[in-house]
Coordinates of C-alpha atoms in Angstrom, one line a residue:
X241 CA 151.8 92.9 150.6
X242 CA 152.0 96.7 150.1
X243 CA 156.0 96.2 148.7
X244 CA 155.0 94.2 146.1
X245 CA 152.1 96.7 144.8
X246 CA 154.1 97.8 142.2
X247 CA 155.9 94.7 140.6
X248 CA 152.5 93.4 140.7
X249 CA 151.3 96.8 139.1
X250 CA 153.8 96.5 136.7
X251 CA 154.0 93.3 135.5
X252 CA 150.0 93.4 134.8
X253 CA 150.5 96.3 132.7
X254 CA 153.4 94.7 130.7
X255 CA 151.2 91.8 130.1
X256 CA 148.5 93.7 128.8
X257 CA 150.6 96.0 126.3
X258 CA 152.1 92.5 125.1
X259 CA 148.4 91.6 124.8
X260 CA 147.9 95.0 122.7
X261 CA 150.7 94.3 120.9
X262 CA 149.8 90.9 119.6
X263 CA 145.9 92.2 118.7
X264 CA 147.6 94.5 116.0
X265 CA 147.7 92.0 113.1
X266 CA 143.7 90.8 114.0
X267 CA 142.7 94.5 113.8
X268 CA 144.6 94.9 110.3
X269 CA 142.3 91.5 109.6
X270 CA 138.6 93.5 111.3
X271 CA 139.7 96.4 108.4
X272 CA 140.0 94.3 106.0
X273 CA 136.7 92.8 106.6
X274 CA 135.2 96.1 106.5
X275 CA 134.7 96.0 110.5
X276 CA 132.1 94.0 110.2
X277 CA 132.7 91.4 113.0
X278 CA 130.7 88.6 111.2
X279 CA 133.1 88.5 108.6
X280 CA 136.2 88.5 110.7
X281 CA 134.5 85.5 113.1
X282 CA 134.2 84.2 109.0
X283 CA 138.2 84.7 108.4
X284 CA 139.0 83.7 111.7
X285 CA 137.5 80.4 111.5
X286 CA 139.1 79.7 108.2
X287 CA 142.4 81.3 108.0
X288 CA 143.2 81.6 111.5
X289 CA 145.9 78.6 113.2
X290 CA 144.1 76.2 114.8
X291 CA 145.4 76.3 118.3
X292 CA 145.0 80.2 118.4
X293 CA 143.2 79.7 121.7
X294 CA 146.3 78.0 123.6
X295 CA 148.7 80.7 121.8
X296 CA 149.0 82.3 125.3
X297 CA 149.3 79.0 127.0
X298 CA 153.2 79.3 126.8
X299 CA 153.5 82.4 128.6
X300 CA 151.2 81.7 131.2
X301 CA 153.1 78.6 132.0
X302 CA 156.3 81.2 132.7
X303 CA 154.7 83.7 134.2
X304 CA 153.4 80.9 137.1
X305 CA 157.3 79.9 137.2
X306 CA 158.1 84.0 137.6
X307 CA 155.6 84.5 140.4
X308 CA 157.2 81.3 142.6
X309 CA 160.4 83.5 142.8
X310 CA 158.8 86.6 144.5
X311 CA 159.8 90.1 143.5
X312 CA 162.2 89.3 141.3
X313 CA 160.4 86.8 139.2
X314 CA 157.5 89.6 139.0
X315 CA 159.9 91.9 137.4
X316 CA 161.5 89.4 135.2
X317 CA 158.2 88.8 133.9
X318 CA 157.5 92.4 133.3
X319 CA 160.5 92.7 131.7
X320 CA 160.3 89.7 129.4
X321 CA 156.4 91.1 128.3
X322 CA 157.8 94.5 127.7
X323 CA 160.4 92.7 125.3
X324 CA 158.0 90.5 123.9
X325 CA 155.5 93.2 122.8
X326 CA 158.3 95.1 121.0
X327 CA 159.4 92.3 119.3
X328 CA 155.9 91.4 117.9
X329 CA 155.4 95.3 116.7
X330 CA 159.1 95.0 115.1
X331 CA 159.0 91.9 113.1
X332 CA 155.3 91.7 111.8
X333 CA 155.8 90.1 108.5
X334 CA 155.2 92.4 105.2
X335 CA 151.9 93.3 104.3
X336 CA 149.8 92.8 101.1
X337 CA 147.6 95.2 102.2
X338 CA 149.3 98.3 104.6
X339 CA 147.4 98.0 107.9
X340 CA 146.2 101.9 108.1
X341 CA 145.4 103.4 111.3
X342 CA 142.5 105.6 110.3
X343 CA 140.4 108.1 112.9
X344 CA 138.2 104.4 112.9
X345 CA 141.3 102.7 114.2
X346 CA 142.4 105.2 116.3
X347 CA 138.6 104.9 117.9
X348 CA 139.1 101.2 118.5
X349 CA 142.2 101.5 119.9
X350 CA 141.0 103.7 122.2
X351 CA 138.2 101.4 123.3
X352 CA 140.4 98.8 123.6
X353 CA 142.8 100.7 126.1
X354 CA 139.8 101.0 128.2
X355 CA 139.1 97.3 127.9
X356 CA 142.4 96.5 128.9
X357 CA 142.5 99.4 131.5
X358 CA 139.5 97.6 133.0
X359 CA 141.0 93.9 133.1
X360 CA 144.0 95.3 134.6
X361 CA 142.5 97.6 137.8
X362 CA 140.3 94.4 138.1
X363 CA 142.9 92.1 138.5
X364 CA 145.4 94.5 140.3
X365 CA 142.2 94.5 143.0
X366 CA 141.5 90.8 143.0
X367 CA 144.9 90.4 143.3
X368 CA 145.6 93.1 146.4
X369 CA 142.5 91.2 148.8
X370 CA 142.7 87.5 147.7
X371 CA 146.7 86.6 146.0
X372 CA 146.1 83.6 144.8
X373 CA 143.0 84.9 143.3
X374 CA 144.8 87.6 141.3
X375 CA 147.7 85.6 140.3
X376 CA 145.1 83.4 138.9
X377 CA 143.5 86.1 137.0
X378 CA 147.2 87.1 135.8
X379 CA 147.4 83.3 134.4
X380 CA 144.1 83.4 132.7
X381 CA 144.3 86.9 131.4
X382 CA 147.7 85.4 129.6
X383 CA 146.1 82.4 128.5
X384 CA 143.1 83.2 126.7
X385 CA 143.0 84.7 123.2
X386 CA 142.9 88.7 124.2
X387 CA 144.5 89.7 121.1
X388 CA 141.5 87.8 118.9
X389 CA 138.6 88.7 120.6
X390 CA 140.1 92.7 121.7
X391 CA 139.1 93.8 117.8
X392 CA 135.1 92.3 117.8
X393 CA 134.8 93.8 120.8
X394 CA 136.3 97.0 120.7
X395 CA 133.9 97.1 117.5
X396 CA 130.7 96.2 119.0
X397 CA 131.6 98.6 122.0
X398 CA 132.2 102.0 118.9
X399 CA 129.5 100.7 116.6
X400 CA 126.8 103.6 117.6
X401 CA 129.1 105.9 117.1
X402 CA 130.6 104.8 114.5
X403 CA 127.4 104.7 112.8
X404 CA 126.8 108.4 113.8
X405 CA 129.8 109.4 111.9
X406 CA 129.1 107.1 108.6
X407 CA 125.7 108.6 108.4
X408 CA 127.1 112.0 108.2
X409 CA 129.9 111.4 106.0
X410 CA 127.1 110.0 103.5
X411 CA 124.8 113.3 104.1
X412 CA 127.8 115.4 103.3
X413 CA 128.8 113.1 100.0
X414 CA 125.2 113.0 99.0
X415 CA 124.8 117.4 99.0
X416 CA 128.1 117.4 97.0
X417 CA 127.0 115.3 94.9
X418 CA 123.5 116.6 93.9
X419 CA 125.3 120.3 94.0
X420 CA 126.9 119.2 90.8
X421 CA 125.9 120.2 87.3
X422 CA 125.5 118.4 84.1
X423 CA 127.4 115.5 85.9
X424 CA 127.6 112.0 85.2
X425 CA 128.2 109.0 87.6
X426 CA 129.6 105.5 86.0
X427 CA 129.2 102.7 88.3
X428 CA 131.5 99.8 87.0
X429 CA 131.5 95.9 89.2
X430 CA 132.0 92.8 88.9
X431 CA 134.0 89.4 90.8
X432 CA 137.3 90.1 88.2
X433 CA 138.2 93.2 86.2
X434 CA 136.2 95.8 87.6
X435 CA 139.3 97.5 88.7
X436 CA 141.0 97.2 85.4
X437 CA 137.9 98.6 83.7
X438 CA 137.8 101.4 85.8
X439 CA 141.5 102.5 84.8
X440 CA 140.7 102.1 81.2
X441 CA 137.6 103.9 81.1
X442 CA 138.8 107.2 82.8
X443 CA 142.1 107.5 80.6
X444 CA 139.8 106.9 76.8
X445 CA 137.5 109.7 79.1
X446 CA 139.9 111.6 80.1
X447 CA 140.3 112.7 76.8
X448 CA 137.4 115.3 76.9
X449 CA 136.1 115.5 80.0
X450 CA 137.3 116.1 83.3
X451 CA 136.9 112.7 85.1
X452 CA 137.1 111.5 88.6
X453 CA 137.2 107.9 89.9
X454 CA 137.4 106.0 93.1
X455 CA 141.0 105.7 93.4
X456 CA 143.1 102.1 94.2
X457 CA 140.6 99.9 95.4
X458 CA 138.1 102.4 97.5
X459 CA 135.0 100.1 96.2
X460 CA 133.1 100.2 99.5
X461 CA 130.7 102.3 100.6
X462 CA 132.6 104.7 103.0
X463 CA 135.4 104.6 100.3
X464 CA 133.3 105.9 98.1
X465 CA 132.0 108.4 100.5
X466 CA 135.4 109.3 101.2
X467 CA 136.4 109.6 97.3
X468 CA 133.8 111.9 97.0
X469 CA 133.9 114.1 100.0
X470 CA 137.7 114.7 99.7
X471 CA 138.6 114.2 95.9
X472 CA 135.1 115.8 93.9
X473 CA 135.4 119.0 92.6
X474 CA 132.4 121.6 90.8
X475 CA 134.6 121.0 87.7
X476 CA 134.2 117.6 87.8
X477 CA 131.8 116.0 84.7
X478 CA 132.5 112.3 85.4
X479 CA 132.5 110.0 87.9
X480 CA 134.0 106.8 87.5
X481 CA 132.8 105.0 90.8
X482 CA 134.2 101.3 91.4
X483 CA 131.5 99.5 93.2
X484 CA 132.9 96.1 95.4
X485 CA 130.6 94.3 97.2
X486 CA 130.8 91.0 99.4
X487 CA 126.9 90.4 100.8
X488 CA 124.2 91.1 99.2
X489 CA 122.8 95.1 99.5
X490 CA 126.2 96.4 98.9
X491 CA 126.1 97.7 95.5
X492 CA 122.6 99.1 95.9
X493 CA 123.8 100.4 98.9
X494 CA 126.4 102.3 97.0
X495 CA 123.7 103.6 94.1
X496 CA 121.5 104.8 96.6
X497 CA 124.5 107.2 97.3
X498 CA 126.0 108.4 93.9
X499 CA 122.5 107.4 91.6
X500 CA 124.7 106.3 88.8
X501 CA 123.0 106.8 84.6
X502 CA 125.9 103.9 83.7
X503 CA 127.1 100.7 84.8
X504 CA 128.7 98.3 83.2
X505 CA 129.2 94.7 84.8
X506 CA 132.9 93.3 84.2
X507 CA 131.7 89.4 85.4
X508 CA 130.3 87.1 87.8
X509 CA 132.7 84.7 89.5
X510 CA 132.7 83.0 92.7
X511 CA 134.6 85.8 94.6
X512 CA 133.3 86.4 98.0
X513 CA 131.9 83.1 98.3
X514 CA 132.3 82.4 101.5
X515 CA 129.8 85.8 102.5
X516 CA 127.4 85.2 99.5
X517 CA 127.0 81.6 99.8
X518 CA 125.6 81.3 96.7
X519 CA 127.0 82.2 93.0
X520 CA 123.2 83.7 92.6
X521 CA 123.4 85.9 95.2
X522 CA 126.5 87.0 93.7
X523 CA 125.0 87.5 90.2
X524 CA 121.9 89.3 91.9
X525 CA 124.2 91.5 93.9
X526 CA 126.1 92.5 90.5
X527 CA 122.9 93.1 88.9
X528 CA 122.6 96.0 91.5
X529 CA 123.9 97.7 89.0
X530 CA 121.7 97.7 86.6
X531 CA 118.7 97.6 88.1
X532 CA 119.5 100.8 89.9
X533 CA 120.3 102.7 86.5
X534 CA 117.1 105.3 86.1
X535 CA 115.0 105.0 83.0
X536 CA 117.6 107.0 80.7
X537 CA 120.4 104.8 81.5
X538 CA 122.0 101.8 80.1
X539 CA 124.1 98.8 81.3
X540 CA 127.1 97.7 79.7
X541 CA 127.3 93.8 79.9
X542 CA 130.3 91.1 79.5
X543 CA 128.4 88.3 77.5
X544 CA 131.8 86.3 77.9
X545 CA 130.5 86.1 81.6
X546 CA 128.5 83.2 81.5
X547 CA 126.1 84.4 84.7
X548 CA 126.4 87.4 83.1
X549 CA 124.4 86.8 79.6
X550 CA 122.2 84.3 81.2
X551 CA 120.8 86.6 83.5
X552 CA 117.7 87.4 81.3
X553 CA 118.0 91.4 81.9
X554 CA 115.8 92.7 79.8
X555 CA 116.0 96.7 80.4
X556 CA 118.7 98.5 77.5
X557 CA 121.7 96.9 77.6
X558 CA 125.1 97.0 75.4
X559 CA 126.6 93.5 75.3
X560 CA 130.2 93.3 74.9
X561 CA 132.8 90.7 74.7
X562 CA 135.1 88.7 72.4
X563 CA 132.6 87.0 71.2
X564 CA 131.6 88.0 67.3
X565 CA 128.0 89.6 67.4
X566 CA 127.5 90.7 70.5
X567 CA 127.1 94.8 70.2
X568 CA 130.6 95.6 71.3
X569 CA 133.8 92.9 70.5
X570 CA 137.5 92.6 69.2
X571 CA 138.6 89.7 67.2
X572 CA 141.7 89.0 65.7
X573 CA 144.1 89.1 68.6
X574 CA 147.9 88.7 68.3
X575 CA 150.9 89.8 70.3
X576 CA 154.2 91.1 69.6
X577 CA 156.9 93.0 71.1
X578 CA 154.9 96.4 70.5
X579 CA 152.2 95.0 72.7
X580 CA 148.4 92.9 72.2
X581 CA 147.1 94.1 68.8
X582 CA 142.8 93.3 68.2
X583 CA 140.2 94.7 66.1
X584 CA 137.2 96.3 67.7
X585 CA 134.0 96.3 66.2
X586 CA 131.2 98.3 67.8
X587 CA 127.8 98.8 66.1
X588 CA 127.4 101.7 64.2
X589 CA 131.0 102.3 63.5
X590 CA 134.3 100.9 61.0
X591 CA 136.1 98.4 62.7
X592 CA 139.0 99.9 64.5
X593 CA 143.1 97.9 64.4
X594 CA 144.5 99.1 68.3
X595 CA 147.3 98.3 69.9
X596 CA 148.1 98.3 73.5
X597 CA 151.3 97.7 75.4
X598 CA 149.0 95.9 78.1
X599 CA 149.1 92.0 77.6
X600 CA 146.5 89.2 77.9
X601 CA 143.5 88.2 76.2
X602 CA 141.5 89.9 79.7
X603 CA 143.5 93.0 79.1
X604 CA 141.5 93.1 75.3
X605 CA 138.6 92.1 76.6
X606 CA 138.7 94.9 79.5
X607 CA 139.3 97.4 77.1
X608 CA 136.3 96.7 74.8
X609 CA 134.4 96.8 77.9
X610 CA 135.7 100.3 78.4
X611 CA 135.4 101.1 74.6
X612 CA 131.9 100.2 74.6
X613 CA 131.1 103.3 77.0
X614 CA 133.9 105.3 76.0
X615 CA 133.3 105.5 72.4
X616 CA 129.9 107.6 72.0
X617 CA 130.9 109.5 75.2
X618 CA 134.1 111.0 73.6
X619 CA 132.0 111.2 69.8
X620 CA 130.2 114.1 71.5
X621 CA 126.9 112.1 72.4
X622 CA 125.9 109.7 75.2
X623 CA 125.1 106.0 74.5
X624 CA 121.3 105.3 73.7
X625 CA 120.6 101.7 73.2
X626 CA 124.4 100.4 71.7
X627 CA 127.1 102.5 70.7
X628 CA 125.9 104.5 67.9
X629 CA 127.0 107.2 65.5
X630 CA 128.0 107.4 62.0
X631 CA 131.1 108.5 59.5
X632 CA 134.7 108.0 60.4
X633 CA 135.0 109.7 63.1
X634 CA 136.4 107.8 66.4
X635 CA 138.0 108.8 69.8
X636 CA 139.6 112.0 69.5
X637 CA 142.9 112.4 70.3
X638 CA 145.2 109.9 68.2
X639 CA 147.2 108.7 70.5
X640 CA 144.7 107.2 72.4
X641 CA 143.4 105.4 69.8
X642 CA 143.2 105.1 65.8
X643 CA 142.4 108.6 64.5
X644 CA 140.5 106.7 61.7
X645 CA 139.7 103.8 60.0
X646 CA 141.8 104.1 57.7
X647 CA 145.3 104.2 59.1
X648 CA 147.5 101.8 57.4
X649 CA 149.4 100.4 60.6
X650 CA 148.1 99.8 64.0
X651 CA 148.3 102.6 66.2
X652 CA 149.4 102.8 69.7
X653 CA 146.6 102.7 72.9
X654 CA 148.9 103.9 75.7
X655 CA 146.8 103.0 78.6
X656 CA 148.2 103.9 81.9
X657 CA 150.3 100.7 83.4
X658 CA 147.8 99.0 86.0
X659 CA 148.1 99.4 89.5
X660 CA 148.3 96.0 91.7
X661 CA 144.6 94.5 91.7
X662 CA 145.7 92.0 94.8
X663 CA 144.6 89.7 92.4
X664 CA 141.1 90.9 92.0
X665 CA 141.5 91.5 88.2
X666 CA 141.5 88.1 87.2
X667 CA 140.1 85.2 87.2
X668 CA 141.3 82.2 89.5
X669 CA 144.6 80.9 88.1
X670 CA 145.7 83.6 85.9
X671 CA 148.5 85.5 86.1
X672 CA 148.3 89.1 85.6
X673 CA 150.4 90.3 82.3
X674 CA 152.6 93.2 83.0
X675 CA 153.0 96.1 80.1
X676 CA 156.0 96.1 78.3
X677 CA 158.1 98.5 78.9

């Protein structure tokens, strides 16, 4: 049996980088369940085929023909894994979201080269005492679903250390973020819009102060972490954070971190379902938010958001929407070729005509959101209990928005075209609007 060591030898290790190979996409899908295995068993169970466990079954069926044949069979085998797990790393479909092999990923990976490494010398010694035995092993090793249940457990087998590392990420993000001076932290969230919001507000406070935000869609807690580690700078005076949650603890997980004196709360939606289980648990996870302000702060809240205005919060609040009333809203919305033009009317100030080249009634109603905040902030005074202030005056620089009430046409509000929100910006069955160029 000695001559056939090393067919045997490798034909087990072709079938386990075919193995690796096929447990790419599933560790794309534990990232973008934020590693936590409990919502990737949760994805699995509802987006995954249904025969996923016999996926294998096919290639166990040819590998038992292969080994009848001897050597040569063995090395046919090897040959047709070795092809096979080059052709799944070659023609994975397009991705929505870029799979990025981070020093996390690289971590798992490594774990589950020693997982592998371990199935293999086990069934390369099975095999040598007892043949029958090992080629058995082979078979089963094929059939069941490796590539599935490689990512869990590579997981569970990092998770100490991984949560080591997390810890001292957020140690160092939390010193940099005390260090700075006369610094102010923004948390925006919501199920739709928050991203949008977040665009809108640091361009109108861009304008006069020097403004960092969470870039893309870094909304969790080690993207935050990360955005503030690599990205935060002593000159920084603003920090628009993005705040994404999907159980409840996640946003107060993330104000524990940056201590935001803002928030403002795009909506409430059914987003997430499936890990909140109920639409108040996502409405209490919001509200995070705004129970985490300190006792100087204030919350900025869509009334348009049904949850939203029913929620009974009581602490200072600005209410916006495009509702007429409410402390913050725009009213009379058309659209032309120059873009959406509304009027926005915030307490304490003339009505304002803007015009943006961004389309859609949400596209209004997210800027009002950002308005609301925006407006005192770049008057020279923070918000107290609505946006507030007197005269004329309004946002500074002109081309950002109207330099006064007065102006005879609309002028133009630029905003910055929108990244892709992978949907999150809107609500279910909306298209987004794309500025016109």
């Amino acid at each position: 049996m000695t001559d056939a060591l090393l067919p045997r030898l490798a034909l087990l290790a072709a079938a386990a980088v075919w193995q690796a190979a096929r447990s790419r996409h599933y560790f794309h899908m534990l990232q973008l369940n934020s590693y936590r295995n409990e919502r990737y068993a949760a994805w699995l169970s509802k987006n995954a085929p249904r025969l996923w466990f016999f996926a294998g079954l096919p290639a166990a069926v040819a590998t038992a023909v292969a080994l009848t044949m001897g050597l040569p069979g063995m090395l046919a085998a090897a040959f047709g894994y070795a092809l096979a797990a080059v052709y799944t790393l070659c023609a994975k479909k397009p991705e929505k979201k870029p799979f990025v092999v981070t020093d996390r990923v690289k971590r798992q990976f490594l774990a589950a080269a020693g997982l592998l490494l371990a199935a293999l010398l086990l069934t390369a010694l099975v095999w040598r005492a007892a043949p029958y035995w090992g080629a058995g092993l082979l078979l089963l090793f094929v059939t069941l679903p490796v590539p599935v249940g490689l990512p869990p457990a590579a997981n569970r087998l990092m998770a100490g250390r991984e949560r080591r590392i997390a810890d001292s990420f957020v140690r160092s993000a939390q010193q940099k973020l005390q260090s700075q001076r006369d610094f102010i932290v923004i948390g925006v969230t919501g199920s739709y819009g928050k991203t949008s919001v977040k665009y809108i507000l640091s361009e109108l406070l861009r304008e006069k102060y020097n403004t960092l935000m969470t870039p893309e869609s870094y909304n969790t807690t080690m993207g935050v972490v990360r955005t503030v580690n690599e990205q935060l700078r002593p000159q920084h005076q603003v920090f628009v954070c993005e705040m994404g949650a999907r159980q409840v603890g996640d946003i107060k997980e993330i104000c524990d971190i940056v201590h935001p004196t803002y928030g403002i709360i795009t909506s409430v939606g059914i987003a997430h379902l499936e890990t909140f289980r109920t639409t108040e648990n996502i409405r209490k996870t919001k509200f995070e938010l705004a129970d985490s302000l300190p006792e100087n702060g204030l919350a900025f809240l869509n009334f348009d958001s049904t949850p939203v205005a029913s929620a009974g919060y009581t602490r200072p609040h600005v209410s916006y929407g495009l509702t007429p009333g409410l402390d913050c809203y725009s009213d009379d919305i058309s659209v032309s070729e120059q873009g959406t033009s509304f009027t926005l009317h915030c307490k304490g100030h003339e009505p304002l005509r803007l015009t943006t080249r961004l389309l859609g009634r949400h596209n209004v109603l997210n800027i009002t959101g950002a308005a609301a905040l925006a407006l005192p902030f770049c008057l020279g005074a923070a918000p107290e209990s609505a946006p507030g202030g007197g005269g004329d005056t309004v946002l500074v620089e002109p081309h950002i928005m109207l330099p006064g009430p007065d102006a005879p046409t609309p002028q133009p509000l630029p905003i910055a075209p929108l990244p892709d929100l992978d949907g999150e910006g809107l609500p279910e069955g909306e298209a987004p609007l794309l500025p016109l160029e």
